[in-house]
Short mmCIF file of C-alpha atoms in Angstrom, two decimals:
data_model
loop_
_atom_site.label_atom_id
_atom_site.label_comp_id
_atom_site.label_asym_id
_atom_site.label_seq_id
_atom_site.Cartn_x
_atom_site.Cartn_y
_atom_site.Cartn_z
CA MET Q 768 -49.95 -83.53 -17.83
CA GLN Q 769 -48.66 -80.70 -15.37
CA LYS Q 770 -45.25 -79.69 -15.93
CA VAL Q 771 -42.66 -80.14 -13.46
CA PRO Q 772 -41.25 -76.95 -11.91
CA VAL Q 773 -37.66 -76.25 -12.82
CA SER Q 774 -37.05 -75.59 -9.10
CA LEU Q 775 -37.86 -78.94 -8.39
CA TRP Q 776 -35.66 -80.35 -11.01
CA THR Q 777 -32.82 -78.22 -9.82
CA LEU Q 778 -33.34 -79.89 -6.16
CA LEU Q 779 -33.34 -83.32 -7.44
CA ALA Q 780 -30.16 -82.80 -9.39
CA GLY Q 781 -28.53 -81.17 -6.36
CA MET Q 782 -29.55 -84.16 -4.14
CA ILE Q 783 -27.74 -86.49 -6.70
CA ILE Q 784 -24.97 -84.50 -7.51
CA ALA Q 785 -24.01 -83.21 -3.95
CA PRO Q 786 -23.33 -86.78 -2.33
CA ILE Q 787 -21.56 -88.06 -5.31
CA SER Q 788 -19.24 -84.81 -5.58
CA ILE Q 789 -18.48 -85.22 -1.73
CA TRP Q 790 -17.94 -88.93 -1.85
CA VAL Q 791 -15.36 -88.55 -4.61
CA GLY Q 792 -13.63 -85.51 -2.82
CA GLN Q 793 -13.06 -87.49 0.36
CA ASN Q 794 -12.18 -90.83 -1.23
CA HIS Q 795 -10.19 -90.03 -4.57
CA HIS Q 796 -6.95 -91.49 -3.26
CA LEU Q 797 -4.97 -89.43 -5.71
CA LEU Q 798 -2.28 -88.11 -3.08
CA PRO Q 799 0.72 -90.12 -1.47
CA GLU Q 800 0.76 -91.02 2.21
CA ALA Q 801 0.57 -87.98 4.48
CA ALA Q 802 3.61 -87.87 6.78
CA SER Q 803 3.99 -84.49 8.07
CA GLN Q 804 2.01 -81.95 10.42
CA GLN Q 805 1.58 -79.81 7.32
CA ALA Q 806 -0.06 -82.35 5.12
CA PRO Q 807 -3.53 -82.65 6.38
CA LEU Q 808 -3.76 -78.96 5.83
CA VAL Q 809 -3.07 -79.31 2.11
CA ASP Q 810 -4.84 -82.31 1.81
CA GLY Q 811 -8.06 -80.74 3.24
CA PHE Q 812 -7.67 -77.75 0.67
CA PHE Q 813 -7.29 -80.30 -2.27
CA ASP Q 814 -10.29 -82.48 -1.21
CA ILE Q 815 -12.56 -79.33 -1.22
CA MET Q 816 -11.25 -78.06 -4.64
CA LEU Q 817 -11.91 -81.70 -5.96
CA THR Q 818 -15.39 -81.56 -4.52
CA ILE Q 819 -16.24 -78.22 -6.23
CA ALA Q 820 -14.73 -79.50 -9.33
CA ILE Q 821 -16.54 -82.71 -9.57
CA ALA Q 822 -19.85 -81.02 -8.71
CA LEU Q 823 -19.15 -78.37 -11.53
CA PHE Q 824 -18.30 -81.20 -14.16
CA LEU Q 825 -21.35 -83.12 -13.40
CA VAL Q 826 -23.70 -79.99 -13.61
CA VAL Q 827 -21.92 -78.84 -16.92
CA GLU Q 828 -21.54 -82.01 -18.66
CA GLY Q 829 -24.84 -83.27 -17.16
CA THR Q 830 -26.48 -80.21 -18.68
CA ILE Q 831 -24.76 -80.73 -22.17
CA LEU Q 832 -26.09 -84.38 -22.29
CA LEU Q 833 -29.48 -83.52 -21.31
CA PHE Q 834 -29.85 -80.74 -23.74
CA LEU Q 835 -28.51 -83.17 -26.43
CA VAL Q 836 -31.54 -85.26 -25.77
CA ILE Q 837 -34.17 -82.64 -25.18
CA TYR Q 838 -33.26 -80.16 -27.85
CA ARG Q 839 -32.23 -82.56 -30.54
CA ARG Q 840 -33.61 -81.73 -33.90
CA ARG Q 841 -36.40 -84.03 -34.71
CA LYS Q 842 -37.19 -85.92 -37.86
CA GLY Q 843 -38.66 -83.45 -40.60
CA ASP Q 844 -37.81 -80.30 -38.43
CA ASN Q 845 -35.89 -77.99 -40.73
CA THR Q 846 -36.54 -74.69 -38.81
CA ASP Q 847 -34.16 -72.48 -37.27
CA GLY Q 848 -33.94 -72.44 -33.46
CA ILE Q 849 -35.56 -69.77 -31.24
CA PRO Q 850 -33.57 -66.69 -31.54
CA ILE Q 851 -32.65 -65.85 -28.10
CA GLU Q 852 -30.51 -63.06 -27.20
CA GLY Q 853 -29.31 -62.54 -23.62
CA ASN Q 854 -30.54 -63.65 -20.29
CA LEU Q 855 -29.50 -61.08 -17.29
CA SER Q 856 -30.81 -63.42 -14.67
CA LEU Q 857 -28.71 -66.40 -16.01
CA GLU Q 858 -25.78 -64.16 -16.61
CA ILE Q 859 -25.69 -62.97 -13.13
CA PHE Q 860 -26.09 -66.54 -11.67
CA TRP Q 861 -22.97 -68.02 -13.53
CA THR Q 862 -20.82 -65.00 -12.86
CA ALA Q 863 -21.73 -64.80 -9.12
CA ILE Q 864 -21.49 -68.61 -8.43
CA PRO Q 865 -17.70 -68.84 -9.64
CA THR Q 866 -17.00 -65.28 -8.07
CA VAL Q 867 -17.99 -66.65 -4.57
CA ILE Q 868 -16.24 -70.01 -5.00
CA VAL Q 869 -13.01 -68.31 -5.88
CA ILE Q 870 -13.11 -65.88 -3.32
CA ALA Q 871 -13.96 -68.46 -0.58
CA LEU Q 872 -11.08 -70.75 -1.89
CA GLY Q 873 -8.85 -67.60 -1.77
CA ILE Q 874 -9.50 -66.84 1.75
CA TYR Q 875 -9.40 -70.37 2.94
CA SER Q 876 -5.92 -70.77 1.09
CA VAL Q 877 -4.56 -67.93 2.78
CA ASP Q 878 -5.41 -69.58 6.11
CA VAL Q 879 -4.02 -72.79 4.99
CA TYR Q 880 -0.71 -71.04 3.98
CA ASN Q 881 -0.60 -69.16 7.70
CA GLN Q 882 -1.08 -72.46 9.54
CA MET Q 883 1.74 -73.93 7.69
CA GLY Q 884 3.99 -71.30 8.45
CA GLY Q 885 4.07 -69.28 5.29
CA PHE Q 886 4.02 -65.90 7.04
CA GLY Q 887 6.33 -66.83 9.67
CA VAL Q 888 9.52 -66.77 7.74
CA GLY Q 889 12.34 -64.67 8.68
CA SER Q 890 11.02 -63.77 12.21
CA HIS Q 891 14.08 -65.39 13.99
CA PRO Q 892 17.49 -64.83 12.40
CA HIS Q 893 19.22 -66.31 15.51
CA GLN Q 894 17.73 -69.79 14.34
CA MET Q 895 19.88 -69.91 11.46
CA SER Q 896 23.44 -71.51 11.53
CA ALA Q 897 26.50 -69.67 10.96
CA SER Q 898 27.12 -70.86 7.39
CA ALA Q 899 23.51 -69.66 6.60
CA MET Q 900 24.18 -66.27 8.15
CA ASN Q 901 27.18 -65.62 6.16
CA VAL Q 902 24.70 -65.49 3.05
CA SER Q 903 22.25 -63.15 4.62
CA GLN Q 904 21.00 -62.10 7.84
CA THR Q 905 17.48 -63.88 7.71
CA ALA Q 906 15.47 -66.06 5.29
CA ASN Q 907 12.36 -64.19 4.19
CA ILE Q 908 11.18 -66.58 1.47
CA GLY Q 909 9.65 -70.29 2.61
CA ILE Q 910 7.73 -71.94 5.16
CA GLY Q 911 8.70 -70.91 8.80
CA GLU Q 912 7.08 -70.81 12.25
CA ASN Q 913 3.18 -71.30 12.43
CA PRO Q 914 0.87 -70.21 15.06
CA GLN Q 915 1.60 -73.05 17.23
CA THR Q 916 5.30 -72.47 17.15
CA LYS Q 917 5.37 -68.87 17.03
CA ASN Q 918 8.30 -67.08 18.67
CA LYS Q 919 9.88 -70.75 19.48
CA PRO Q 920 13.15 -71.80 17.83
CA ALA Q 921 13.21 -74.92 15.86
CA ASP Q 922 14.15 -78.37 17.63
CA LEU Q 923 16.52 -79.36 15.03
CA VAL Q 924 18.34 -77.19 12.34
CA VAL Q 925 19.75 -78.55 9.33
CA ASP Q 926 21.62 -76.68 6.38
CA VAL Q 927 20.52 -78.02 3.11
CA LYS Q 928 22.52 -77.22 -0.06
CA GLY Q 929 21.53 -77.93 -3.67
CA ILE Q 930 24.31 -78.49 -6.45
CA GLN Q 931 24.20 -79.81 -9.79
CA PHE Q 932 23.04 -82.70 -8.97
CA ALA Q 933 22.81 -83.41 -5.31
CA TRP Q 934 21.61 -82.53 -1.96
CA LEU Q 935 23.97 -82.01 0.77
CA PHE Q 936 22.97 -81.85 4.43
CA ASN Q 937 24.98 -80.36 7.35
CA TYR Q 938 23.85 -80.67 10.88
CA PRO Q 939 25.71 -77.61 12.46
CA VAL Q 940 25.59 -78.48 15.98
CA SER Q 941 26.91 -81.84 15.59
CA GLY Q 942 29.10 -81.38 12.69
CA ILE Q 943 27.74 -84.18 10.84
CA SER Q 944 27.20 -84.02 6.95
CA ALA Q 945 25.18 -86.49 5.14
CA GLY Q 946 23.71 -87.14 1.58
CA GLU Q 947 20.43 -88.07 3.29
CA LEU Q 948 18.30 -86.10 5.67
CA HIS Q 949 17.87 -87.76 8.99
CA VAL Q 950 15.18 -86.34 11.45
CA PRO Q 951 13.32 -87.58 14.35
CA VAL Q 952 9.48 -88.10 14.18
CA GLY Q 953 7.53 -85.34 16.02
CA THR Q 954 10.37 -82.90 16.12
CA ASP Q 955 10.11 -79.27 14.76
CA VAL Q 956 12.57 -79.16 12.09
CA GLN Q 957 14.20 -76.23 10.31
CA LEU Q 958 15.84 -76.70 6.91
CA ASN Q 959 18.17 -73.64 5.81
CA LEU Q 960 18.11 -73.84 2.05
CA SER Q 961 20.89 -72.56 -0.18
CA ALA Q 962 22.22 -73.30 -3.74
CA ASP Q 963 25.64 -72.74 -5.38
CA ASP Q 964 24.95 -73.01 -8.96
CA VAL Q 965 21.50 -72.74 -10.24
CA ILE Q 966 17.77 -72.79 -8.86
CA HIS Q 967 16.83 -76.14 -7.39
CA SER Q 968 13.58 -76.95 -5.69
CA PHE Q 969 13.40 -79.13 -2.59
CA TRP Q 970 10.27 -81.46 -2.54
CA VAL Q 971 8.92 -84.04 -0.37
CA PRO Q 972 5.62 -85.25 -1.84
CA GLN Q 973 4.52 -87.06 1.30
CA PHE Q 974 5.17 -84.11 3.34
CA ARG Q 975 3.10 -81.66 0.81
CA LEU Q 976 5.89 -79.25 0.97
CA LYS Q 977 8.15 -77.68 -1.67
CA GLN Q 978 10.59 -74.80 -1.58
CA ASP Q 979 13.23 -73.30 -3.78
CA ALA Q 980 16.82 -73.30 -3.20
CA ILE Q 981 17.99 -69.96 -4.81
CA PRO Q 982 21.93 -69.04 -5.48
CA GLY Q 983 22.56 -66.09 -3.26
CA VAL Q 984 19.05 -66.17 -1.46
CA PRO Q 985 18.70 -67.94 1.62
CA THR Q 986 15.19 -69.92 1.89
CA GLN Q 987 13.57 -71.84 4.56
CA LEU Q 988 11.49 -74.93 5.29
CA ARG Q 989 10.08 -75.81 8.52
CA PHE Q 990 8.21 -79.00 9.38
CA THR Q 991 7.38 -81.69 11.53
CA ALA Q 992 7.17 -85.28 10.57
CA THR Q 993 4.60 -87.44 12.08
CA LYS Q 994 5.43 -90.88 10.33
CA PRO Q 995 8.54 -92.91 10.71
CA GLY Q 996 9.61 -93.95 7.34
CA THR Q 997 11.72 -93.22 4.15
CA TYR Q 998 10.44 -90.56 1.89
CA PRO Q 999 11.79 -89.41 -1.51
CA ILE Q 1000 13.33 -86.08 -1.83
CA VAL Q 1001 13.13 -84.76 -5.42
CA CYS Q 1002 14.38 -81.65 -7.26
CA ALA Q 1003 11.41 -80.20 -8.78
CA GLU Q 1004 13.04 -77.37 -10.66
CA LEU Q 1005 14.70 -78.17 -14.01
CA CYS Q 1006 18.20 -77.56 -13.00
CA GLY Q 1007 20.33 -79.08 -15.81
CA GLY Q 1008 20.88 -82.35 -17.84
CA TYR Q 1009 20.64 -84.74 -14.86
CA HIS Q 1010 18.06 -82.97 -13.30
CA GLY Q 1011 15.89 -86.24 -13.08
CA SER Q 1012 18.65 -87.92 -11.23
CA MET Q 1013 18.94 -85.33 -8.41
CA ARG Q 1014 17.09 -87.26 -5.64
CA SER Q 1015 17.87 -88.11 -2.20
CA GLN Q 1016 15.60 -89.28 0.72
CA VAL Q 1017 14.32 -88.22 4.17
CA ILE Q 1018 14.45 -91.02 6.93
CA VAL Q 1019 12.25 -90.22 9.55
CA HIS Q 1020 13.41 -92.05 12.78
CA GLU Q 1021 11.76 -92.99 16.21
CA GLN Q 1022 13.86 -90.83 18.64
CA GLN Q 1023 16.06 -93.55 20.07
CA ASP Q 1024 16.84 -94.69 16.50
CA TYR Q 1025 17.75 -91.12 15.59
CA ASP Q 1026 19.98 -90.80 18.75
CA ALA Q 1027 21.75 -94.10 17.59
CA TRP Q 1028 22.32 -92.67 14.09
CA MET Q 1029 23.64 -89.39 15.28
CA SER Q 1030 25.93 -91.22 17.72
CA GLU Q 1031 27.49 -93.52 14.88
CA ASN Q 1032 27.97 -90.77 12.59
CA GLN Q 1033 29.40 -88.21 15.19
CA LEU Q 1034 32.05 -91.04 15.93
CA ALA Q 1035 32.50 -91.80 12.20
CA GLN Q 1036 33.18 -88.06 11.39
CA LYS Q 1037 35.55 -87.17 14.09
CA GLN Q 1038 38.36 -85.08 12.93
CA ASP Q 1039 40.97 -87.85 14.06
CA MET Q 1040 39.09 -90.36 12.19
CA ASN Q 1041 39.27 -88.64 9.01
CA HIS Q 1042 42.75 -88.29 9.57
CA ALA Q 1043 43.28 -91.90 10.15
CA VAL Q 1044 41.66 -92.61 6.94
CA ALA Q 1045 43.31 -90.26 4.89
CA VAL Q 1046 46.95 -91.38 5.95
CA ASN Q 1047 48.27 -94.44 3.88
CA SER Q 1048 49.83 -96.96 6.21
CA GLU Q 1049 52.42 -97.98 3.54
CA ASN Q 1050 54.13 -94.75 4.01
CA LEU Q 1051 54.59 -94.79 7.63
CA SER Q 1052 57.68 -96.54 9.51
CA PRO Q 1053 56.94 -99.32 11.72
CA SER Q 1054 57.33 -96.95 14.71
CA GLU Q 1055 54.97 -94.53 13.34
CA PHE Q 1056 52.54 -97.25 12.56
CA LEU Q 1057 52.59 -98.85 15.91
CA ASP Q 1058 52.64 -95.39 17.79
CA PRO Q 1059 49.14 -95.01 18.57
CA TYR Q 1060 48.85 -98.58 20.18
CA LEU Q 1061 51.93 -98.12 22.54
CA GLN Q 1062 49.81 -96.88 25.49
CA ASN Q 1063 47.52 -99.89 25.06
CA LEU Q 1064 50.52 -102.34 24.92
CA GLN Q 1065 52.28 -100.82 27.69
CA VAL Q 1066 55.39 -100.60 25.58
CA THR Q 1067 57.77 -97.63 25.82
CA PRO Q 1068 59.04 -95.86 22.62
CA ALA Q 1069 62.77 -96.96 23.44
CA THR Q 1070 61.77 -100.67 23.73
CA LEU Q 1071 59.78 -100.38 20.43
CA GLU Q 1072 62.80 -98.73 18.70
CA SER Q 1073 65.02 -101.69 19.88
CA LEU Q 1074 62.67 -104.17 18.37
CA VAL Q 1075 62.60 -102.44 15.10
CA MET Q 1076 66.32 -102.17 15.12
CA SER Q 1077 66.81 -105.97 16.14
CA HIS Q 1078 64.62 -106.84 12.80
#
């Protein structure tokens, strides 16, 4: 009986392993919903790494199982195994293949990092808000402009501060402060991150983005959300006893809903509204309490005073 060449067995194994690993790499459903412009870049890189990992796993584990069957000790065979020392061709093979894979993945990862904006941080110090500029002239760490937004300022800038154990969001243009991040869909958003106490890490799994907030060192995170919805913001850096509860959410609106939210919060956070809430009406005299309504009631201060005195 003629022996089947090893090359044919290798080809057959490749024809079986390749489609299985590719299918698993493209249909694993291990990642959450992708909701940012940067997410597909990360997902594509992850899919390729998983495809390669599945192929290597099948090759290594399949070879082990195959050898367990073919080279098992037969009944009555008490001899030692054949003494084989070294195989230069095999050693070159199993060294060259991983080397090529690692170099290729390294080049690919740098390209993904560049497309996400990893090389674009600190290019535009004028984009930072006044509060962020007080810390440093530019953020040199994080995710900034990508090749598509090169030399373009972000559409929306938000200052994000991490404290034990909460995230605070300030919109420097409108003056709005909130405990949640609100952004419009399809808008180029730049977050200027800072921390007052310890290192925190701003992470939105659906955006595939994570950036540390470091005390005294401004960092940046720039992204574009692609799907309306509410997504969790998690602190991914152990920052103290209540680290696990340091959560918030980013709410991605359609543009008209975002404009409505912005208008409502600008009205609610006006200086005079804050003052009105802070004043205890029980400590006001009747004339002081009614004074804001005089113009609408068309009542003069003299008439109001006489009414008060008569009672």
